[in-house]
Short mmCIF file of C-alpha atoms and ligand atoms in Angstrom, two decimals:
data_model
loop_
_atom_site.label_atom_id
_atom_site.label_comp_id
_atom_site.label_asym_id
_atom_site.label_seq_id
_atom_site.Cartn_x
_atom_site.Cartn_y
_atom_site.Cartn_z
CA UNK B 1 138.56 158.16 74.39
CA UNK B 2 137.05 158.42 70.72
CA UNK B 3 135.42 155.26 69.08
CA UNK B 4 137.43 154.73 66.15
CA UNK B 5 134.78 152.85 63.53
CA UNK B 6 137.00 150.50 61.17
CA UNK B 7 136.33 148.12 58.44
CA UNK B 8 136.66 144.95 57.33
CA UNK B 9 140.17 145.70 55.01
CA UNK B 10 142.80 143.49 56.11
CA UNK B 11 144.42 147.02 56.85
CA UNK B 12 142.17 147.56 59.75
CA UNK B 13 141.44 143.99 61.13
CA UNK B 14 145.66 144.39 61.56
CA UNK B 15 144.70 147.46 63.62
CA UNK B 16 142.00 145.76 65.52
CA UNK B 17 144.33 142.96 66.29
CA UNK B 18 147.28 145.19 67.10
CA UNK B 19 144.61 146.96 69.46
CA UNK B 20 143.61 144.11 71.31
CA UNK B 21 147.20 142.87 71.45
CA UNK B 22 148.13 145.90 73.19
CA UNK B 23 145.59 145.35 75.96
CA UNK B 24 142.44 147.43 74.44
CA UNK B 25 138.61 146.38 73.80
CA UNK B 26 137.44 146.63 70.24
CA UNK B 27 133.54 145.83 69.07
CA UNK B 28 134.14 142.70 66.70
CA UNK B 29 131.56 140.93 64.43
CA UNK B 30 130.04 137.55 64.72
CA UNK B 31 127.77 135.53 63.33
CA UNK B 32 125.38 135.59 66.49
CA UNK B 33 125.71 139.61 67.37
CA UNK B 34 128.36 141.46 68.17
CA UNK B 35 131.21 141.26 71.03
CA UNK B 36 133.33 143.48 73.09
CA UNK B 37 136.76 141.11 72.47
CA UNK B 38 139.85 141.84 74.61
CA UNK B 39 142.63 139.75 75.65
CA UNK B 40 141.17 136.55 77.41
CA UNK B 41 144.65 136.06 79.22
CA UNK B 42 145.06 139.88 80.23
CA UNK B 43 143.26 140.48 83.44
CA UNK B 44 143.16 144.18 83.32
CA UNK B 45 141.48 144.41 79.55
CA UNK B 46 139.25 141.98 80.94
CA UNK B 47 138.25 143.86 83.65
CA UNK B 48 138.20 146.73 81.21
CA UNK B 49 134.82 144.70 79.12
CA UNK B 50 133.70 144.42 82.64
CA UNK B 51 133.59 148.04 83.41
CA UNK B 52 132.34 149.29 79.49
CA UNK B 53 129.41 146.82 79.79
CA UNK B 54 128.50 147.30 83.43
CA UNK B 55 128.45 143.66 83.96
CA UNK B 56 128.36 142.01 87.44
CA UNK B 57 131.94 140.07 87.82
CA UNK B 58 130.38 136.94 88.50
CA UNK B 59 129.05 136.69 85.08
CA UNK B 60 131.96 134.53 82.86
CA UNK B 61 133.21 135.80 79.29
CA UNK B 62 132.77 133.29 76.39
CA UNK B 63 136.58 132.73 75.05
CA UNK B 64 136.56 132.79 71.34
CA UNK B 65 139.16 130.73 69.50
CA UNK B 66 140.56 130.11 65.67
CA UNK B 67 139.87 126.41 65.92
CA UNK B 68 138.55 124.23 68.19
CA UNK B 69 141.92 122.30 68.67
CA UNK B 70 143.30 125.02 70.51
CA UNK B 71 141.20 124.62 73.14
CA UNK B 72 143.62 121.80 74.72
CA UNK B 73 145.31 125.30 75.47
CA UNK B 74 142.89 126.53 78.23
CA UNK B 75 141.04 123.36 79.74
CA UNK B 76 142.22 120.85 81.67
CA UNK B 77 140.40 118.36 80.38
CA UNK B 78 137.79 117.85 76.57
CA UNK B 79 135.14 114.95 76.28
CA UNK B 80 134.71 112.88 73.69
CA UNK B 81 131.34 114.42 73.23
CA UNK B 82 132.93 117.66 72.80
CA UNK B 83 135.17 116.60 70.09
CA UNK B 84 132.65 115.29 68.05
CA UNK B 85 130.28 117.87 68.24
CA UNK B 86 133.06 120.59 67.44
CA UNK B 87 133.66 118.59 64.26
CA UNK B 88 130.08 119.19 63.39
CA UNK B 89 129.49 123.03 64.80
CA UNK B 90 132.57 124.54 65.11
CA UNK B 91 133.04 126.97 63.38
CA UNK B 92 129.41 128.41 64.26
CA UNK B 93 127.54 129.53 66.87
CA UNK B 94 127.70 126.75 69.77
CA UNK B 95 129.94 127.57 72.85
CA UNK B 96 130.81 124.53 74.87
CA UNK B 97 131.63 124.60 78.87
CA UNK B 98 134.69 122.37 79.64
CA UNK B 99 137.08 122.96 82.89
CA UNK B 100 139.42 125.75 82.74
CA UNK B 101 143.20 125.43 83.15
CA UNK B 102 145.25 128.45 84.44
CA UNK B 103 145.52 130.25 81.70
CA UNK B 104 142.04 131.62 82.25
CA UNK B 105 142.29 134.07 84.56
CA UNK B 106 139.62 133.64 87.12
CA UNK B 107 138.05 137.46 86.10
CA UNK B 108 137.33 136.09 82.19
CA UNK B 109 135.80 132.65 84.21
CA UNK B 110 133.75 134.95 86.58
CA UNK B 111 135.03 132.87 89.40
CA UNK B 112 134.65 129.85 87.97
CA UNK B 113 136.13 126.75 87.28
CA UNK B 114 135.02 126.58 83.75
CA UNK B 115 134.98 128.54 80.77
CA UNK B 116 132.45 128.76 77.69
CA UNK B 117 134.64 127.26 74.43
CA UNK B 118 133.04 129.11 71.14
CA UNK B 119 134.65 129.10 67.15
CA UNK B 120 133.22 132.03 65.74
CA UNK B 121 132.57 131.58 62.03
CA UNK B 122 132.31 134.98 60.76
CA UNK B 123 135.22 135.85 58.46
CA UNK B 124 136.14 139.04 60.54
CA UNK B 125 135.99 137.90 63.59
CA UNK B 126 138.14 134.99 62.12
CA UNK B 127 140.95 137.00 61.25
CA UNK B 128 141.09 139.25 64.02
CA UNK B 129 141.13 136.06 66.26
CA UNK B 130 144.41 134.46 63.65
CA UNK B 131 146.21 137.90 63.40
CA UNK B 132 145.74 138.90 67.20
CA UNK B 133 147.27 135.53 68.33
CA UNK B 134 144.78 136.26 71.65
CA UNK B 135 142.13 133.87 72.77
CA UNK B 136 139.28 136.71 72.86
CA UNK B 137 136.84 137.16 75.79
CA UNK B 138 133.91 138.11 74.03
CA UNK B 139 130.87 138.72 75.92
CA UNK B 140 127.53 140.72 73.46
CA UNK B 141 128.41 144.49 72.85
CA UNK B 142 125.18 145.65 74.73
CA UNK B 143 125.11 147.39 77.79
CA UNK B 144 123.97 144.81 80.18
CA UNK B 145 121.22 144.23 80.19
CA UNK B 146 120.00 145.46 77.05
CA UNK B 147 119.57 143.91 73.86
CA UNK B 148 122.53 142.27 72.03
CA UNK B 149 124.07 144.29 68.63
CA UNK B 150 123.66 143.39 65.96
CA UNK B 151 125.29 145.99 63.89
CA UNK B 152 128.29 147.81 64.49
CA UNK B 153 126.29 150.95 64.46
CA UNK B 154 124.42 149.61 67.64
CA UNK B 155 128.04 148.76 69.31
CA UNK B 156 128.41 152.58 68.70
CA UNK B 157 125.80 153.43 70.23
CA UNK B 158 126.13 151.80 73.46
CA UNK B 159 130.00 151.48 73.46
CA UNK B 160 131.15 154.99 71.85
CA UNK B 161 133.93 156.27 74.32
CA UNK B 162 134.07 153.21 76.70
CA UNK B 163 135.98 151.39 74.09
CA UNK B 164 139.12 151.83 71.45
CA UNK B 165 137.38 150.95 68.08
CA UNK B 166 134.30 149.03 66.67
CA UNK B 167 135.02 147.06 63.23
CA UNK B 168 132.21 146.82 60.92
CA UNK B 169 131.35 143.47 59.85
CA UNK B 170 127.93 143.75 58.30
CA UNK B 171 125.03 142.68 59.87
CA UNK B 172 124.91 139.79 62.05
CA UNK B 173 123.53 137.03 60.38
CA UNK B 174 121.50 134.60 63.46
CA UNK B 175 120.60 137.80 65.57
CA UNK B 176 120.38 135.54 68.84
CA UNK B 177 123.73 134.53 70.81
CA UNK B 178 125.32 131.24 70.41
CA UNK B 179 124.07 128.20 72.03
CA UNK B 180 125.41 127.57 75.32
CA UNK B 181 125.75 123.56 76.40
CA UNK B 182 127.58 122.14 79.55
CA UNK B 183 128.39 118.40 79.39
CA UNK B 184 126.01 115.77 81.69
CA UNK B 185 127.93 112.64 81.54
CA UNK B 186 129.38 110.55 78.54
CA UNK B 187 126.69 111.54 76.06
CA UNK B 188 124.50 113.83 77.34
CA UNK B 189 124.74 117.71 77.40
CA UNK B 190 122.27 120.78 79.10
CA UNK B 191 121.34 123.26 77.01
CA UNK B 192 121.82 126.22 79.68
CA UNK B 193 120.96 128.80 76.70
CA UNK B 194 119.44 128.31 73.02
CA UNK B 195 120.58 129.70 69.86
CA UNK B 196 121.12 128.80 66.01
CA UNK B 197 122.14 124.89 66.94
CA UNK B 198 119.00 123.53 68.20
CA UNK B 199 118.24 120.70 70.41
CA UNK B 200 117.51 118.50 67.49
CA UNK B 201 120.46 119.28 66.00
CA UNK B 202 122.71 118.28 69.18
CA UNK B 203 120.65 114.86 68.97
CA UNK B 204 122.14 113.91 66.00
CA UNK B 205 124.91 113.96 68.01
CA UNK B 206 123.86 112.90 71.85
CA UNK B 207 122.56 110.93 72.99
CA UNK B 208 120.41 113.19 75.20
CA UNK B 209 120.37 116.59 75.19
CA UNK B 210 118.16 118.60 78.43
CA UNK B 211 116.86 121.80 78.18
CA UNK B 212 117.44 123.76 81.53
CA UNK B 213 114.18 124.40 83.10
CA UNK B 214 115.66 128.60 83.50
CA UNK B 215 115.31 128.39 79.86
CA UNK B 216 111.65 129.00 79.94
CA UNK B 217 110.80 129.97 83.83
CA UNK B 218 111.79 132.81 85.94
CA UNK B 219 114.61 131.29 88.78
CA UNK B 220 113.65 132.34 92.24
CA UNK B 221 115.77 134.88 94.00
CA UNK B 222 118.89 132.95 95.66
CA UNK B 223 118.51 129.96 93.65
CA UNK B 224 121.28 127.85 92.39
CA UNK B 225 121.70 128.26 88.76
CA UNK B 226 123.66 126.55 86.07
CA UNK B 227 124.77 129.45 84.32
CA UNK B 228 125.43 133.11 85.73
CA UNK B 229 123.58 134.55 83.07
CA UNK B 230 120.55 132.95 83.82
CA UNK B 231 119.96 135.24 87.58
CA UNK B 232 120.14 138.38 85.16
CA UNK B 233 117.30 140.28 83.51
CA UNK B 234 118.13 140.61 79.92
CA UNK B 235 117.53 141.63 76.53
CA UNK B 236 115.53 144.61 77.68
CA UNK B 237 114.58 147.73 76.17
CA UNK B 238 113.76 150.69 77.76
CA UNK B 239 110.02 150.29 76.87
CA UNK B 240 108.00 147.44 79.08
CA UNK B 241 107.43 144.30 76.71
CA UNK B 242 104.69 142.19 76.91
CA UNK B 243 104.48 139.15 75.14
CA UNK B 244 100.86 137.40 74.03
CA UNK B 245 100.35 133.87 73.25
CA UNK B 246 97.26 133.40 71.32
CA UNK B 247 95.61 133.97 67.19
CA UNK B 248 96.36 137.50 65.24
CA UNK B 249 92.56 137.56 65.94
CA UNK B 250 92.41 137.32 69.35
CA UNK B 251 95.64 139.53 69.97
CA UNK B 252 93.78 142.18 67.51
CA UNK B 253 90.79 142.34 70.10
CA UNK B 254 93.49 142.39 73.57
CA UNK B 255 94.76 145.51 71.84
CA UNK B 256 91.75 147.24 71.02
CA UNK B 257 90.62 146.63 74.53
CA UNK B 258 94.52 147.65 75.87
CA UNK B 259 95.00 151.05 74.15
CA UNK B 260 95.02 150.10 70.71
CA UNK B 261 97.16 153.20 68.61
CA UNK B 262 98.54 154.36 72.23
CA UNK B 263 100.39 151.01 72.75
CA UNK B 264 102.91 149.75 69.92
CA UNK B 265 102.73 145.84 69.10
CA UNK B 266 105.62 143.80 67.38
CA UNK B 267 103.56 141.25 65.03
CA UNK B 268 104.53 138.78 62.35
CA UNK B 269 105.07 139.59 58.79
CA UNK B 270 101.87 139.06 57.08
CA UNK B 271 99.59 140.45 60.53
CA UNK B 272 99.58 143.71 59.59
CA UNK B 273 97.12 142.98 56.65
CA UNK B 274 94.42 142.24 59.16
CA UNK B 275 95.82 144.07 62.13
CA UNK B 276 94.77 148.04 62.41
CA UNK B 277 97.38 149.61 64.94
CA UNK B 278 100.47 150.73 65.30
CA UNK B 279 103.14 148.32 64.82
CA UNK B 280 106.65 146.99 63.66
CA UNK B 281 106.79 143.50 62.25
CA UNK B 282 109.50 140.83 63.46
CA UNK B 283 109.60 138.48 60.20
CA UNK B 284 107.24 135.17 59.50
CA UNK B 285 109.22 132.20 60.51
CA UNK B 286 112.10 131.56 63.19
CA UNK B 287 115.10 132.32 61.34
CA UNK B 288 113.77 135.71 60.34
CA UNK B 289 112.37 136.25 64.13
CA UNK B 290 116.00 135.82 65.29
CA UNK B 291 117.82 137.93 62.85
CA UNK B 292 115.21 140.67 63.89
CA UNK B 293 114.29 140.86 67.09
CA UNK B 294 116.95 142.97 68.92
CA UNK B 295 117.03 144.90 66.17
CA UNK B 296 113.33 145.66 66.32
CA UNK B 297 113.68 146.21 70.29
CA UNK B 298 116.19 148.72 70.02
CA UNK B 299 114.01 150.30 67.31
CA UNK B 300 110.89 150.92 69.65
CA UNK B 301 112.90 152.98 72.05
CA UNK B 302 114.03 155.46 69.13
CA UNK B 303 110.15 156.00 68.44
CA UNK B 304 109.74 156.41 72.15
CA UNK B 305 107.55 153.12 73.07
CA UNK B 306 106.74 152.56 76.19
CA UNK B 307 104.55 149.88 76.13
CA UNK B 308 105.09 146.76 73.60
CA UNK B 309 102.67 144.21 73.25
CA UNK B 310 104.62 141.29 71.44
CA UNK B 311 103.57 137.88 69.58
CA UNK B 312 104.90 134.89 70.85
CA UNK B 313 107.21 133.10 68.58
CA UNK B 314 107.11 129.64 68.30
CA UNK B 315 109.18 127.77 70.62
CA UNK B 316 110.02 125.02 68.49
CA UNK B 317 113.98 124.36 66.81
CA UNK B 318 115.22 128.02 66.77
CA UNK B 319 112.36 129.69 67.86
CA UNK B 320 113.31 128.33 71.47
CA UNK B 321 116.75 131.06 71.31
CA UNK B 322 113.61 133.27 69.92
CA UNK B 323 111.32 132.90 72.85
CA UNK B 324 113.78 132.81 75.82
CA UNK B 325 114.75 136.41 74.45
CA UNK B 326 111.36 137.27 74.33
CA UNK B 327 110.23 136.00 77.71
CA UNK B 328 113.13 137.42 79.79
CA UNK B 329 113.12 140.82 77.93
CA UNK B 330 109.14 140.62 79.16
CA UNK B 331 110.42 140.20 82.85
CA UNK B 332 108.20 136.37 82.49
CA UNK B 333 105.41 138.19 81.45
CA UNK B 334 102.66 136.56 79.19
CA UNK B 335 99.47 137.37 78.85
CA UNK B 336 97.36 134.35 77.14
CA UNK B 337 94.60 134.70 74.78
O1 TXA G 1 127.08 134.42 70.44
C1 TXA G 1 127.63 134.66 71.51
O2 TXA G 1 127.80 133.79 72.38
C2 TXA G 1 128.12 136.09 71.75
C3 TXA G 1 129.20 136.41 70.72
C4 TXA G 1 129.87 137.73 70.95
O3 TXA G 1 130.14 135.36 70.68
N1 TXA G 1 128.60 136.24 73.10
C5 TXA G 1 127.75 136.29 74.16
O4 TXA G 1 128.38 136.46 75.37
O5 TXA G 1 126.55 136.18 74.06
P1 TXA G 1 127.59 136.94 76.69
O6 TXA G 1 128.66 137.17 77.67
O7 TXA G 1 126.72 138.08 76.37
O8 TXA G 1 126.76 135.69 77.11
C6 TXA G 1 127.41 134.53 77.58
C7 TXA G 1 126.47 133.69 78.39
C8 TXA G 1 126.17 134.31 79.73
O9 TXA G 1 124.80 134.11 80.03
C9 TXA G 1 127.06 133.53 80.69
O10 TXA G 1 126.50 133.44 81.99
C10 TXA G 1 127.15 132.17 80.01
O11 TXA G 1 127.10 132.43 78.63
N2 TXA G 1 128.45 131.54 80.31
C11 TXA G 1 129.68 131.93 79.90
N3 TXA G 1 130.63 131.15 80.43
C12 TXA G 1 129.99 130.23 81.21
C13 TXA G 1 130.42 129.16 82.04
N4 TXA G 1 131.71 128.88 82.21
N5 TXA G 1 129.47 128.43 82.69
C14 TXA G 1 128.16 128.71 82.53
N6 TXA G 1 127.70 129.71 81.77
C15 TXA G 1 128.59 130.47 81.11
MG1 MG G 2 124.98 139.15 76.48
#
């Protein structure tokens, strides 16, 4: 099968819409990264995003909707909480878990009696939802396992034959998935993965909002875990990542002493006027880190890195989404200096 790259006319989101209608996989833009969308309802294109990605089955698919309302369509039952914060995030990147009904087949769910609720708000993705008529599974158009794309060249890259077509939406504009929260009780939710909306911005909302402890530490082998995706290794390049807590100053001297111009580091914007080695920069602040970061990690493997020594972002509002990337694509580890 050829990879047929279209754009964003309305001509070609028809196609793309017609294509997933018929039972096909196409690479769609979001706002987070990119997606492999198919047919939430039809088992066998399901198991189709299954077999392009090589994901295990018991990982779910997010289903992406037009609006929020719809979602009476495939749960059996939607908090209060849920509601309210829909009015406030959807559309954007925040994907709720709520109890499936039927009409999820139990391949999109992974097994499960829930399914992940998100409202894209890219324009694209939009309109291919609207024209298709299809609630789209949607997982990231990575293989799994490596980073996310986050243009639809990447998608190409990893996806060209495996898939019918790949529309091209521009660059993503977060960089980092969506924000994945499960519901604790009347007013409380679990952040089981962080993105764009933050923890402070779900307490404006909540009145309690928990950070899942797999966020930021490795779960042991066997364990029970709150969402599939957490058991996974993730996010990784092909080179082995290293991230470094600690001053430009005192990451400057680790590198001298680790290889220095035989290593390559991802720093900050604004490092590399003090730092002497070879390097890539991942922007100055979190919202820059985010948009960046798989971008940059896919990057080092075309110039061959095998060994990255990365700073730590900080984990604070969006930096978390920043940092969980960072920490799982480093396998949990961090040197500290
Ligand atoms: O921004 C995004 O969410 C992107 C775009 C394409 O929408 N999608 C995405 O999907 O990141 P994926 O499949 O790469 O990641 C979904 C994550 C996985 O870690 C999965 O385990 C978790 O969400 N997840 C999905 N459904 C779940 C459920 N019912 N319960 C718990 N975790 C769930
Ligand atoms: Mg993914």
């Amino acid at each position: 099968m050829d990879t047929v790259i279209l754009s964003d006319s309305e001509a070609d989101l028809l196609k793309a819409a017609e294509l997933i209608k018929n039972g096909s996989i196409v690479g769609i833009p979001t706002e987070t990264v990119y997606g492999l969308g198919a047919d939430a309802a039809n088992e066998n294109a399901v198991r189709g995003i299954f077999a392009a990605k090589g994901r295990p089955a018991d990982n779910p698919l997010i289903v992406h909707l037009a609006d929020f309302s719809q979602a009476v369509e495939y749960t059996s039952e939607i908090p209060e909480l849920a509601w309210k914060l829909a009015e406030k995030f959807c559309p954007g990147p925040l994907t709720m878990v709520l109890p499936k009904n039927n009409r999820i087949p139990m391949v999109t769910s992974g097994g499960l009696d829930t399914v992940g609720i998100r409202v894209p708000s890219h324009t694209v993705m939009h309109r291919i939802i609207e024209l298709s008529g299809c609630p789209i599974a949607a997982p990231s158009a990575n293989t799994s396992g490596y980073p996310s794309p986050t243009t639809a060249q990447h998608v190409f890259r990893d996806m060209n034959g495996r898939i019918a077509a790949v529309v091209d939406g521009g660059q993503s504009q977060f960089g980092v998935e969506s924000t994945v929260i499960s519901f604790d009780g009347k007013d409380a939710v679990r952040i089981l993965r962080p993105g764009a909306v933050t923890r402070e911005m779900l307490l404006e909302v909540c009145g309690s909002v928990v950070i899942d402890p797999a966020i930021l530490h490795e779960v042991e082998a066997g364990a029970k875990v709150s969402s599939p995706g957490m058991k996974y290794k993730h996010y990784s390049p092909k080179a082995d990542i290293i991230m470094v807590e600690g001053s430009i100053g005192a990451f400057t001297e680790l590198i001298g002493r680790s290889g220095g111009d035989s290593v390559y580091s991802l720093i900050f914007d604004g490092d590399e006027e003090v730092f002497p080695y070879r390097h890539l920069t991942y922007g100055s602040d979190s919202a820059e880190q985010a948009h960046l970061l798989f971008q940059k990690l896919r990057e080092l493997d075309e110039l061959g890195a095998e060994k990255v020594y990365v700073r730590a972002p900080s984990p604070e509002g969006m930096g978390l989404a920043v940092y969980n990337r960072l920490i799982r694509a480093a396998g949990f580890e961090v040197i500290r200096v």
